């Protein structure tokens, strides 16, 4: 999913018109179809012990009349629209101008002024911005396909941002974190320990990982994640 569109003044990397059509057309339609057939599915599944939610299925199967189908269709349609909105909101949108870079995801915006950016690069699927002291100003995972991701360096260069094709200039400085690492201050070790428990907590865990990364940055260190493992380096 994703696209890159732009003008000389602004480039936007994120969801395309096709993405919106697919999400807001496909998911509500799927919900509508499932809602239409739900009473029949419930009637078939009720009484089969291996099918979960028997209580709900039996209630739906016991209802009769066109209004049952109408309600199920309406609920399915609304659920599809809500799911499409959530999916679209989860796609990173990056707006690049000569003045700043703006990252928007899950209704949260991070804006980085151009004058603070010393280098920009891709670290796997993440767009990273660093300042002159090597401190990370932003690290955001993009949703572009491999072919579309080739446009990301072009977009940044077009607006005058220094881009590193070789990736992180400080990659060799990262070390894998081990609990109570003697080379780290106790405060940093404590935060990394909390972060290590957030990998398997779903969306809440993702929010915690992001927030705690910021706290670590405020203490003068940079952390990145690979396969649920944390790697750190001193910044600045």
Tab-separated table of C-alpha atoms in Angstrom, residues 64-236:
chain	number	residue	atom	x	y	z
A	64	UNK	CA	-36.914	-14.445	12.155
A	65	UNK	CA	-37.995	-11.841	9.621
A	66	UNK	CA	-36.562	-9.448	7.070
A	67	UNK	CA	-35.632	-6.968	9.791
A	68	UNK	CA	-33.027	-9.394	11.179
A	69	UNK	CA	-31.237	-9.461	7.819
A	70	UNK	CA	-31.553	-5.659	7.552
A	71	UNK	CA	-29.958	-5.122	10.975
A	72	UNK	CA	-27.133	-7.577	10.241
A	73	UNK	CA	-26.453	-5.895	6.887
A	74	UNK	CA	-26.385	-2.453	8.516
A	75	UNK	CA	-24.072	-3.629	11.303
A	76	UNK	CA	-21.777	-5.312	8.775
A	77	UNK	CA	-21.660	-2.166	6.631
A	78	UNK	CA	-20.843	0.082	9.599
A	79	UNK	CA	-18.201	-2.368	10.844
A	80	UNK	CA	-16.593	-2.359	7.387
A	81	UNK	CA	-16.445	1.439	7.278
A	82	UNK	CA	-14.942	1.623	10.780
A	83	UNK	CA	-12.380	-1.063	9.966
A	84	UNK	CA	-11.412	0.789	6.773
A	85	UNK	CA	-10.939	4.024	8.736
A	86	UNK	CA	-8.729	2.271	11.287
A	87	UNK	CA	-6.668	0.618	8.530
A	88	UNK	CA	-6.210	3.931	6.688
A	89	UNK	CA	-5.251	5.694	9.910
A	90	UNK	CA	-2.552	3.079	10.471
A	91	UNK	CA	-0.778	3.950	7.194
A	92	UNK	CA	2.086	6.417	7.699
A	93	UNK	CA	1.682	9.701	5.821
A	94	UNK	CA	4.850	11.741	5.294
A	95	UNK	CA	4.658	15.334	4.068
A	96	UNK	CA	7.982	16.802	2.930
A	97	UNK	CA	8.537	20.497	2.217
A	98	UNK	CA	11.587	22.751	2.114
A	99	UNK	CA	10.717	23.847	5.656
A	100	UNK	CA	9.911	20.592	7.479
A	101	UNK	CA	9.049	16.900	7.435
A	102	UNK	CA	5.719	15.873	8.959
A	103	UNK	CA	4.907	12.296	9.973
A	104	UNK	CA	1.233	11.469	10.577
A	105	UNK	CA	0.037	8.101	11.893
A	106	UNK	CA	-2.785	7.043	14.212
A	107	UNK	CA	-3.793	10.715	14.589
A	108	UNK	CA	-0.373	11.577	16.004
A	109	UNK	CA	1.852	14.081	14.229
A	110	UNK	CA	5.625	14.507	14.494
A	111	UNK	CA	7.062	17.579	12.758
A	112	UNK	CA	10.808	18.013	12.245
A	113	UNK	CA	12.110	21.417	11.013
A	114	UNK	CA	14.443	21.266	8.024
A	115	UNK	CA	17.257	23.132	9.776
A	116	UNK	CA	17.562	20.384	12.417
A	117	UNK	CA	18.069	17.548	9.917
A	118	UNK	CA	21.719	16.668	9.280
A	119	UNK	CA	21.009	13.385	7.477
A	120	UNK	CA	18.037	11.275	6.405
A	121	UNK	CA	18.096	7.600	5.452
A	122	UNK	CA	16.202	4.321	5.345
A	123	UNK	CA	16.858	1.702	8.008
A	124	UNK	CA	14.976	-1.284	6.676
A	125	UNK	CA	11.354	-0.121	6.463
A	126	UNK	CA	11.932	2.889	8.708
A	127	UNK	CA	12.556	6.498	7.682
A	128	UNK	CA	15.113	8.009	10.056
A	129	UNK	CA	16.139	11.637	10.551
A	130	UNK	CA	19.222	12.590	12.578
A	131	UNK	CA	20.625	15.911	13.736
A	132	UNK	CA	24.252	17.026	13.664
A	133	UNK	CA	24.994	15.293	16.992
A	134	UNK	CA	23.640	11.953	15.632
A	135	UNK	CA	20.529	12.195	17.831
A	136	UNK	CA	17.457	10.715	16.139
A	137	UNK	CA	14.786	13.297	15.452
A	138	UNK	CA	12.356	10.755	14.020
A	139	UNK	CA	12.141	7.035	13.224
A	140	UNK	CA	8.924	5.996	11.510
A	141	UNK	CA	7.993	2.781	9.683
A	142	UNK	CA	6.668	3.424	6.168
A	143	UNK	CA	4.137	1.294	4.270
A	144	UNK	CA	5.494	1.615	0.741
A	145	UNK	CA	6.096	-1.387	-1.484
A	146	UNK	CA	9.701	-2.060	-2.477
A	147	UNK	CA	9.214	-0.451	-5.885
A	148	UNK	CA	7.531	2.609	-4.340
A	149	UNK	CA	10.168	2.991	-1.600
A	150	UNK	CA	12.670	4.010	-4.294
A	151	UNK	CA	10.823	7.323	-4.478
A	152	UNK	CA	11.544	8.180	-0.835
A	153	UNK	CA	15.200	9.263	-1.322
A	154	UNK	CA	14.184	11.187	-4.440
A	155	UNK	CA	11.506	13.051	-2.491
A	156	UNK	CA	13.855	14.068	0.316
A	157	UNK	CA	16.603	15.175	-2.079
A	158	UNK	CA	14.100	17.181	-4.123
A	159	UNK	CA	13.445	19.328	-1.039
A	160	UNK	CA	17.105	19.778	-0.143
A	161	UNK	CA	17.548	17.177	2.611
A	162	UNK	CA	20.939	15.414	2.863
A	163	UNK	CA	20.303	11.739	2.126
A	164	UNK	CA	22.518	8.742	2.963
A	165	UNK	CA	22.169	5.885	0.480
A	166	UNK	CA	24.426	3.810	2.736
A	167	UNK	CA	21.932	3.981	5.597
A	168	UNK	CA	22.826	4.968	9.148
A	169	UNK	CA	26.257	6.627	9.326
A	170	UNK	CA	26.467	5.364	12.930
A	171	UNK	CA	25.298	1.794	12.313
A	172	UNK	CA	28.583	0.285	13.557
A	173	UNK	CA	28.121	1.930	16.972
A	174	UNK	CA	24.971	-0.027	17.879
A	175	UNK	CA	25.240	-2.801	20.460
A	176	UNK	CA	22.661	-5.361	21.445
A	177	UNK	CA	21.143	-4.632	24.835
A	178	UNK	CA	21.497	-7.142	27.611
A	179	UNK	CA	19.723	-6.733	30.929
A	180	UNK	CA	21.619	-4.491	33.407
A	181	UNK	CA	24.238	-3.641	30.786
A	182	UNK	CA	27.165	-2.226	32.832
A	183	UNK	CA	27.949	0.328	30.110
A	184	UNK	CA	24.556	1.998	30.460
A	185	UNK	CA	23.229	4.268	33.219
A	186	UNK	CA	20.685	2.600	35.537
A	187	UNK	CA	17.897	4.856	34.239
A	188	UNK	CA	18.463	3.752	30.641
A	189	UNK	CA	18.671	0.099	31.652
A	190	UNK	CA	15.392	0.431	33.525
A	191	UNK	CA	13.603	1.912	30.496
A	192	UNK	CA	15.021	-0.733	28.161
A	193	UNK	CA	13.832	-3.428	30.553
A	194	UNK	CA	10.308	-2.020	30.435
A	195	UNK	CA	10.494	-1.759	26.627
A	196	UNK	CA	11.515	-5.399	26.347
A	197	UNK	CA	8.174	-6.413	27.856
A	198	UNK	CA	6.164	-4.351	25.357
A	199	UNK	CA	6.903	-6.329	22.197
A	200	UNK	CA	4.055	-8.807	22.704
A	201	UNK	CA	1.387	-6.344	23.838
A	202	UNK	CA	-0.154	-5.485	20.479
A	203	UNK	CA	-1.062	-1.868	19.741
A	204	UNK	CA	-0.510	-0.818	23.349
A	205	UNK	CA	2.982	-2.270	23.177
A	206	UNK	CA	3.733	-0.339	19.986
A	207	UNK	CA	2.701	2.903	21.665
A	208	UNK	CA	4.886	2.120	24.688
A	209	UNK	CA	7.882	1.260	22.487
A	210	UNK	CA	7.567	4.581	20.707
A	211	UNK	CA	7.084	6.632	23.871
A	212	UNK	CA	9.937	4.960	25.732
A	213	UNK	CA	12.262	5.436	22.766
A	214	UNK	CA	11.691	9.152	23.194
A	215	UNK	CA	12.569	8.960	26.891
A	216	UNK	CA	15.799	7.148	26.048
A	217	UNK	CA	16.630	9.829	23.468
A	218	UNK	CA	16.166	12.495	26.147
A	219	UNK	CA	18.821	10.675	28.207
A	220	UNK	CA	21.306	10.872	25.340
A	221	UNK	CA	20.945	7.398	23.826
A	222	UNK	CA	19.437	5.944	20.665
A	223	UNK	CA	17.613	2.622	20.525
A	224	UNK	CA	16.266	0.626	17.594
A	225	UNK	CA	14.471	-2.722	17.427
A	226	UNK	CA	15.168	-5.789	15.317
A	227	UNK	CA	13.202	-9.047	15.719
A	228	UNK	CA	12.057	-8.045	19.220
A	229	UNK	CA	15.644	-7.312	20.257
A	230	UNK	CA	16.903	-3.878	21.273
A	231	UNK	CA	20.101	-2.255	20.057
A	232	UNK	CA	21.518	0.919	21.538
A	233	UNK	CA	24.227	3.520	21.070
A	234	UNK	CA	25.215	6.784	22.655
A	235	UNK	CA	23.990	9.875	20.800
A	236	UNK	CA	25.469	13.318	20.851
